[in-house]
Coordinates of C-alpha atoms and ligand atoms in Angstrom, one line a residue:
M148 CA -68.0 -94.6 -16.3
E149 CA -69.8 -94.5 -12.9
H150 CA -72.4 -91.9 -12.5
N151 CA -73.1 -91.1 -8.9
I152 CA -75.9 -88.5 -9.0
E153 CA -75.9 -87.8 -5.2
A154 CA -72.1 -87.4 -5.0
S155 CA -71.7 -85.2 -8.0
M156 CA -74.6 -82.9 -7.6
S157 CA -73.3 -79.5 -6.7
N158 CA -75.1 -77.9 -3.7
I159 CA -74.1 -74.4 -4.8
M160 CA -75.4 -74.4 -8.3
P161 CA -78.3 -72.0 -8.5
A162 CA -81.5 -73.4 -10.1
P163 CA -81.7 -70.8 -12.9
F164 CA -78.2 -71.7 -13.9
A165 CA -78.9 -75.4 -13.8
R166 CA -81.9 -74.9 -16.0
S167 CA -80.0 -72.7 -18.4
L168 CA -77.5 -75.6 -18.9
Y169 CA -80.5 -77.8 -19.8
Y170 CA -81.9 -75.1 -22.1
H171 CA -78.7 -74.7 -24.0
M172 CA -78.2 -78.5 -24.5
A173 CA -81.8 -78.9 -25.6
R174 CA -81.4 -76.0 -28.1
I175 CA -78.4 -77.6 -29.7
R176 CA -80.1 -81.0 -30.0
R177 CA -83.2 -79.6 -31.6
F178 CA -81.1 -77.4 -33.9
E179 CA -79.2 -80.4 -35.2
D180 CA -82.4 -82.5 -35.5
R181 CA -83.8 -79.8 -37.7
V182 CA -80.5 -79.6 -39.7
V183 CA -80.9 -83.3 -40.5
T184 CA -84.4 -82.7 -41.8
L185 CA -83.4 -79.7 -43.9
V186 CA -80.6 -81.6 -45.4
D187 CA -82.9 -84.5 -46.3
D188 CA -85.4 -82.1 -47.8
N189 CA -82.6 -80.5 -49.9
E190 CA -83.0 -77.1 -48.3
I191 CA -79.5 -77.2 -47.0
A192 CA -76.9 -77.9 -49.7
G193 CA -73.4 -79.1 -48.8
V194 CA -72.4 -80.9 -45.7
C195 CA -73.0 -80.4 -42.0
H196 CA -71.2 -82.2 -39.1
E197 CA -73.8 -82.6 -36.4
Y198 CA -73.0 -82.1 -32.8
S199 CA -75.7 -84.3 -31.3
G200 CA -74.5 -86.3 -28.4
Q201 CA -71.7 -83.9 -27.5
E202 CA -73.9 -81.1 -26.1
A203 CA -72.5 -81.3 -22.5
V204 CA -69.1 -80.4 -23.7
A205 CA -69.9 -77.1 -25.5
V206 CA -72.5 -76.1 -22.8
G207 CA -70.3 -77.1 -19.8
I208 CA -67.3 -75.2 -21.1
C209 CA -69.2 -72.1 -22.3
G210 CA -71.2 -72.0 -19.0
A211 CA -67.9 -71.1 -17.3
L212 CA -67.2 -68.2 -19.8
T213 CA -68.3 -64.6 -20.0
T214 CA -69.4 -62.9 -23.2
S215 CA -66.0 -61.2 -23.5
D216 CA -64.1 -64.6 -23.5
I217 CA -63.6 -66.2 -26.9
V218 CA -63.8 -69.6 -28.4
T219 CA -62.3 -71.1 -31.6
S220 CA -64.3 -73.9 -33.1
T221 CA -64.1 -76.8 -35.5
H222 CA -65.8 -78.3 -38.5
R223 CA -68.4 -79.6 -36.0
G224 CA -69.1 -76.1 -34.8
H225 CA -72.9 -75.6 -34.4
G226 CA -72.8 -76.6 -30.7
H227 CA -70.0 -74.2 -29.8
T228 CA -71.6 -71.3 -31.6
L229 CA -75.0 -71.9 -30.0
A230 CA -73.5 -72.5 -26.5
K231 CA -71.6 -69.2 -26.8
G232 CA -74.9 -67.4 -27.6
G233 CA -75.2 -67.6 -31.3
D234 CA -78.5 -66.7 -32.9
V235 CA -80.5 -69.7 -34.2
G236 CA -82.1 -67.7 -37.1
R237 CA -78.8 -66.3 -38.4
M238 CA -77.3 -69.8 -38.2
F239 CA -80.1 -71.4 -40.1
A240 CA -80.0 -68.6 -42.7
E241 CA -76.3 -69.3 -43.2
L242 CA -76.9 -73.0 -43.7
L243 CA -79.7 -72.2 -46.2
A244 CA -77.3 -69.9 -48.0
R245 CA -79.4 -66.8 -47.4
T246 CA -78.3 -63.2 -47.0
G247 CA -79.6 -63.1 -43.4
G248 CA -76.9 -65.6 -42.4
Y249 CA -73.9 -65.0 -40.3
N250 CA -71.7 -64.8 -43.5
K251 CA -74.5 -63.5 -45.7
G252 CA -75.0 -67.0 -47.0
R253 CA -71.4 -67.2 -48.4
G254 CA -69.7 -69.4 -45.8
G255 CA -72.0 -72.2 -44.7
S256 CA -71.7 -74.5 -41.7
M257 CA -67.9 -74.5 -41.4
H258 CA -67.4 -70.7 -41.5
I259 CA -69.9 -69.3 -39.0
A260 CA -68.4 -66.6 -36.8
D261 CA -69.7 -63.8 -34.5
V262 CA -66.7 -61.9 -33.2
G263 CA -68.9 -59.6 -31.2
I264 CA -69.9 -62.4 -28.8
G265 CA -66.5 -64.1 -28.8
I266 CA -67.1 -66.8 -31.5
F267 CA -63.8 -66.6 -33.5
G268 CA -65.1 -69.0 -36.1
A269 CA -65.8 -72.5 -37.1
N270 CA -62.8 -74.0 -39.0
G271 CA -62.6 -76.7 -41.6
I272 CA -59.0 -77.3 -41.0
V273 CA -58.4 -79.8 -38.2
G274 CA -56.4 -78.2 -35.3
A275 CA -56.3 -74.8 -36.9
G276 CA -58.3 -73.0 -34.2
A277 CA -55.6 -73.6 -31.6
P278 CA -53.1 -70.9 -32.8
I279 CA -55.9 -68.5 -33.3
A280 CA -56.9 -69.0 -29.6
C281 CA -53.3 -68.4 -28.6
G282 CA -53.2 -65.2 -30.7
A283 CA -56.3 -63.9 -29.0
A284 CA -55.0 -64.9 -25.5
H285 CA -51.6 -63.2 -26.3
K286 CA -53.5 -60.0 -26.9
F287 CA -55.6 -60.4 -23.7
K288 CA -52.4 -60.9 -21.7
A289 CA -50.5 -58.0 -23.3
A290 CA -53.4 -55.7 -22.8
R291 CA -54.0 -56.9 -19.3
E292 CA -57.6 -57.9 -20.1
N293 CA -59.3 -60.4 -17.8
R294 CA -60.3 -62.7 -20.7
V295 CA -59.9 -66.3 -21.6
A296 CA -59.6 -68.1 -25.0
V297 CA -60.9 -71.6 -25.5
S298 CA -59.7 -73.8 -28.3
F299 CA -62.1 -76.7 -29.1
F300 CA -60.7 -79.5 -31.2
G301 CA -61.4 -83.2 -31.8
D302 CA -59.4 -86.3 -31.0
G303 CA -58.4 -86.2 -34.6
A304 CA -56.4 -83.0 -34.0
I305 CA -54.3 -84.6 -31.3
N306 CA -51.4 -85.5 -33.6
Q307 CA -51.5 -82.3 -35.6
G308 CA -48.2 -80.3 -35.4
V309 CA -50.0 -77.0 -35.2
L310 CA -51.8 -78.1 -32.0
H311 CA -48.5 -78.9 -30.3
E312 CA -46.9 -75.7 -31.4
A313 CA -49.9 -73.8 -29.9
M314 CA -49.8 -75.8 -26.7
N315 CA -46.1 -75.1 -26.3
L316 CA -46.5 -71.4 -27.0
A317 CA -49.4 -71.1 -24.5
A318 CA -47.4 -72.9 -21.8
I319 CA -44.2 -70.9 -22.3
W320 CA -46.0 -67.6 -22.2
D321 CA -48.6 -68.5 -19.6
L322 CA -51.4 -67.6 -21.9
P323 CA -55.0 -67.7 -20.7
V324 CA -56.0 -70.6 -23.0
I325 CA -58.1 -73.7 -22.4
F326 CA -57.5 -76.5 -24.8
V327 CA -60.6 -78.6 -25.0
C328 CA -60.2 -82.0 -26.7
E329 CA -63.6 -83.5 -27.6
N330 CA -62.7 -87.1 -27.7
N331 CA -65.7 -88.6 -29.5
Q332 CA -63.6 -91.7 -30.1
Y333 CA -63.3 -91.3 -33.9
A334 CA -61.8 -89.1 -36.5
I335 CA -64.1 -89.8 -39.5
S336 CA -63.9 -93.7 -39.2
T337 CA -60.5 -94.0 -37.5
P338 CA -60.7 -95.0 -33.8
L339 CA -58.3 -92.9 -31.7
K340 CA -56.7 -96.0 -30.2
E341 CA -55.4 -97.1 -33.7
V342 CA -53.4 -93.9 -34.2
T343 CA -52.4 -92.7 -30.7
I344 CA -50.7 -94.6 -27.9
L345 CA -51.6 -92.3 -25.0
D346 CA -54.8 -90.7 -23.9
P347 CA -55.1 -87.1 -25.2
Y348 CA -55.0 -85.5 -21.8
V349 CA -51.6 -87.1 -21.0
R350 CA -50.0 -84.9 -23.7
A351 CA -50.5 -81.8 -21.4
Q352 CA -47.8 -83.1 -19.2
S353 CA -45.2 -82.6 -22.0
Y354 CA -46.0 -78.9 -22.0
G355 CA -46.1 -78.5 -18.2
M356 CA -49.8 -77.7 -18.0
P357 CA -52.5 -79.4 -16.0
G358 CA -54.3 -82.1 -18.1
V359 CA -57.6 -83.6 -16.9
C360 CA -60.0 -86.1 -18.4
V361 CA -63.7 -85.6 -17.6
D362 CA -66.9 -87.4 -18.5
G363 CA -68.1 -85.4 -21.5
M364 CA -71.6 -86.6 -21.1
D365 CA -71.9 -84.9 -17.8
V366 CA -72.4 -81.2 -18.1
E367 CA -71.7 -80.6 -14.5
A368 CA -68.4 -82.4 -14.6
V369 CA -67.4 -80.4 -17.7
Y370 CA -68.5 -77.1 -16.1
H371 CA -66.5 -77.7 -13.0
A372 CA -63.4 -78.6 -15.0
A373 CA -63.9 -75.4 -17.0
L374 CA -64.3 -73.3 -13.9
T375 CA -61.0 -74.5 -12.5
A376 CA -59.3 -73.8 -15.8
T377 CA -60.8 -70.3 -16.2
E378 CA -59.7 -69.4 -12.6
R379 CA -56.2 -70.6 -13.4
A380 CA -56.1 -68.7 -16.7
R381 CA -57.5 -65.5 -15.2
S382 CA -55.0 -65.5 -12.4
G383 CA -52.1 -65.5 -14.9
K384 CA -51.1 -69.1 -14.3
G385 CA -51.5 -70.2 -17.9
P386 CA -53.2 -72.9 -19.9
T387 CA -55.1 -76.1 -19.0
F388 CA -55.9 -79.1 -21.2
I389 CA -59.4 -80.7 -20.7
E390 CA -60.2 -84.0 -22.5
C391 CA -63.9 -84.7 -22.6
Q392 CA -64.9 -88.3 -23.2
T393 CA -68.0 -88.1 -25.5
Y394 CA -69.7 -89.6 -28.5
R395 CA -71.3 -88.3 -31.7
Y396 CA -74.8 -89.8 -32.4
F397 CA -74.8 -89.2 -36.1
G398 CA -72.0 -90.2 -38.6
H399 CA -69.1 -88.0 -39.3
Y400 CA -71.3 -85.8 -41.5
T401 CA -74.9 -85.7 -42.7
G402 CA -74.1 -87.8 -45.8
E403 CA -72.8 -90.8 -43.8
R404 CA -76.4 -91.9 -43.0
H405 CA -76.7 -93.0 -46.6
M406 CA -73.5 -94.9 -46.7
K407 CA -72.8 -98.4 -45.4
M408 CA -69.9 -97.7 -43.0
N409 CA -69.2 -100.4 -40.4
Y410 CA -66.7 -98.7 -38.2
R411 CA -68.9 -98.7 -35.2
S412 CA -71.6 -101.0 -33.9
Q413 CA -75.2 -100.3 -33.1
E414 CA -74.5 -101.8 -29.6
E415 CA -71.8 -99.2 -29.0
L416 CA -74.1 -96.3 -30.1
D417 CA -76.9 -97.7 -27.9
R418 CA -74.6 -97.9 -24.9
W419 CA -73.5 -94.3 -25.2
K420 CA -77.1 -93.2 -25.7
L421 CA -78.0 -94.7 -22.3
R422 CA -75.9 -91.9 -20.9
D423 CA -77.5 -89.2 -23.0
P424 CA -76.2 -85.8 -21.6
I425 CA -79.6 -84.1 -21.8
T426 CA -81.5 -86.9 -20.2
I427 CA -79.1 -87.4 -17.3
W428 CA -79.0 -83.7 -16.6
A429 CA -82.8 -83.5 -16.5
E430 CA -83.0 -86.5 -14.2
R431 CA -80.3 -85.1 -11.9
M432 CA -82.0 -81.7 -11.7
M433 CA -85.4 -83.3 -10.8
Q434 CA -83.8 -85.7 -8.2
S435 CA -82.1 -82.8 -6.5
G436 CA -85.2 -80.5 -6.6
L437 CA -83.6 -78.0 -8.9
C438 CA -86.3 -78.4 -11.5
A439 CA -89.7 -80.0 -11.9
Q440 CA -90.9 -82.2 -14.8
E441 CA -93.3 -79.4 -15.9
E442 CA -90.5 -76.9 -16.0
I443 CA -88.4 -79.1 -18.2
E444 CA -91.3 -79.6 -20.6
A445 CA -91.8 -75.8 -20.6
I446 CA -88.1 -75.3 -21.6
D447 CA -88.5 -77.9 -24.4
A448 CA -91.6 -76.1 -25.7
E449 CA -89.7 -72.8 -25.6
V450 CA -86.8 -74.3 -27.5
N451 CA -89.1 -75.8 -30.2
I452 CA -90.7 -72.4 -30.8
E453 CA -87.2 -70.8 -31.0
I454 CA -86.1 -73.4 -33.6
D455 CA -89.3 -73.0 -35.6
R456 CA -88.9 -69.3 -35.7
G457 CA -85.2 -69.6 -36.7
V458 CA -86.2 -71.8 -39.7
E459 CA -89.0 -69.3 -40.6
F460 CA -86.5 -66.4 -40.5
A461 CA -84.0 -68.3 -42.7
R462 CA -86.7 -69.3 -45.3
S463 CA -87.9 -65.7 -45.5
S464 CA -84.4 -64.3 -45.9
P465 CA -83.5 -63.6 -49.6
P466 CA -80.9 -65.6 -51.4
P467 CA -77.7 -63.7 -52.4
N468 CA -77.7 -61.7 -55.6
Q469 CA -75.3 -63.1 -58.2
A470 CA -74.1 -59.6 -59.1
E471 CA -72.8 -59.3 -55.5
A472 CA -71.0 -62.6 -55.5
L473 CA -67.6 -61.0 -54.9
D474 CA -68.8 -58.5 -52.2
C475 CA -67.3 -59.3 -48.8
M476 CA -64.6 -61.4 -50.2
Y477 CA -61.8 -58.9 -49.6
A478 CA -61.3 -56.6 -46.6
V479 CA -60.4 -53.8 -49.1
P480 CA -61.9 -54.5 -52.5
Y481 CA -59.7 -53.9 -55.5
P482 CA -61.4 -51.0 -57.4
N483 CA -60.1 -51.9 -60.8
T484 CA -60.3 -55.7 -60.6
P485 CA -63.0 -57.1 -62.9
A486 CA -65.2 -59.9 -61.4
W487 CA -63.9 -63.4 -62.1
G488 CA -65.0 -64.7 -65.5
V489 CA -65.8 -61.2 -66.8
E490 CA -63.7 -60.1 -69.8
S491 CA -62.2 -56.6 -69.3
Ligands
LIG34 C1 -55.5 -80.5 -41.5 C2 -56.6 -81.4 -41.9 N1 -56.4 -82.7 -42.2 C3 -57.5 -83.5 -42.6 C4 -58.7 -83.0 -42.7 C5 -59.9 -83.9 -43.2 N2 -60.8 -84.1 -42.0 C6 -61.9 -83.4 -41.8 S1 -62.7 -83.8 -40.4 C7 -61.5 -84.9 -40.1 C8 -61.6 -85.8 -38.8 C9 -61.6 -84.9 -37.6 O1 -61.8 -85.8 -36.5 P1 -61.8 -85.1 -35.0 O2 -60.8 -84.1 -34.9 O3 -61.8 -86.3 -34.1 O4 -63.3 -84.4 -35.0 P2 -64.7 -85.0 -35.1 O5 -65.1 -85.1 -36.6 O6 -64.7 -86.4 -34.5 O7 -65.6 -84.0 -34.4 C10 -60.5 -85.0 -41.0 C11 -59.4 -85.9 -41.0 C12 -58.9 -81.6 -42.5 N3 -60.1 -81.0 -42.6 N4 -57.8 -80.9 -42.1
LIG35 MG1 -63.4 -87.2 -33.2

């Protein structure tokens, strides 16, 4: 993909906003770096699917949203949550299974949600966020609220029936939904080309909605596509499909680093890393006078402090009490139901 910095730099993007895009991408990258260390040190049990490499997608899309807009996420959800304004400390606490976590330590990586700031949940079921986004958008439309719902999903969801039902519903009812396909080229170890004939964005045509394919390593390109889609959604014209071409730097999940999987080459990884979304955005900001090198270093330092504090918060948060294991499991607890495994 060609990358013409002069041509693509927006003259109207205010410098503080440009810097905030950098800050959010750097925050996600450092968060995931620390996740890897915490998994290696056995402080995080279970699996995490790192978002490193895909930062421009979550940040470009969420940069075009307001707090009252909502997103539905995936198994690779840390980036979406952070870009939508999620709290680093509560996220680390959840991953460390502590009571200060988003789900009081009961959910882990794939269940983080913060409905108050429009994060309608990570989701371990591929494609399952799409109908949830439609449900939210249906309510926004019925209540005449000027809000948008974004459904993030991977290329692996593109042949899931539930996604197609959701796209059809959104199209037929003109729902304010943005379907964001993060095409990171693989579903676990399966290359998209082996299982799908057409590019993901072409599917939009079948449902009569605009479908665009953007460079998912370019935060500005993603942001502009998202702005167009939000304007369409807010004006009652219905959904848009945005495919973002991107790449994940780590394996499918943390454990893959210790496996010998040969589905992608080092050369391919190196080629994508040459177009690292954070580096190219920093370079573009500096070349266009939006930000000086020292300011970028200051943002990096700020992010490092935030991440350190988040880990400290998580470590100091108490683990759940065994006696409370069934608390928060049911919206309305059964008063006479004994705890599992307890003889009545
Ligand atoms: C309905 C369903 N089928 C299969 C799985 C197992 N599974 C978990 S992640 C994954 C691959 C998803 O790939 P993609 O959607 O491209 O997302 P990525 O991991 O690349 O971010 C699969 C098949 C699942 N969780 N849910
Ligand atoms: Mg994928």
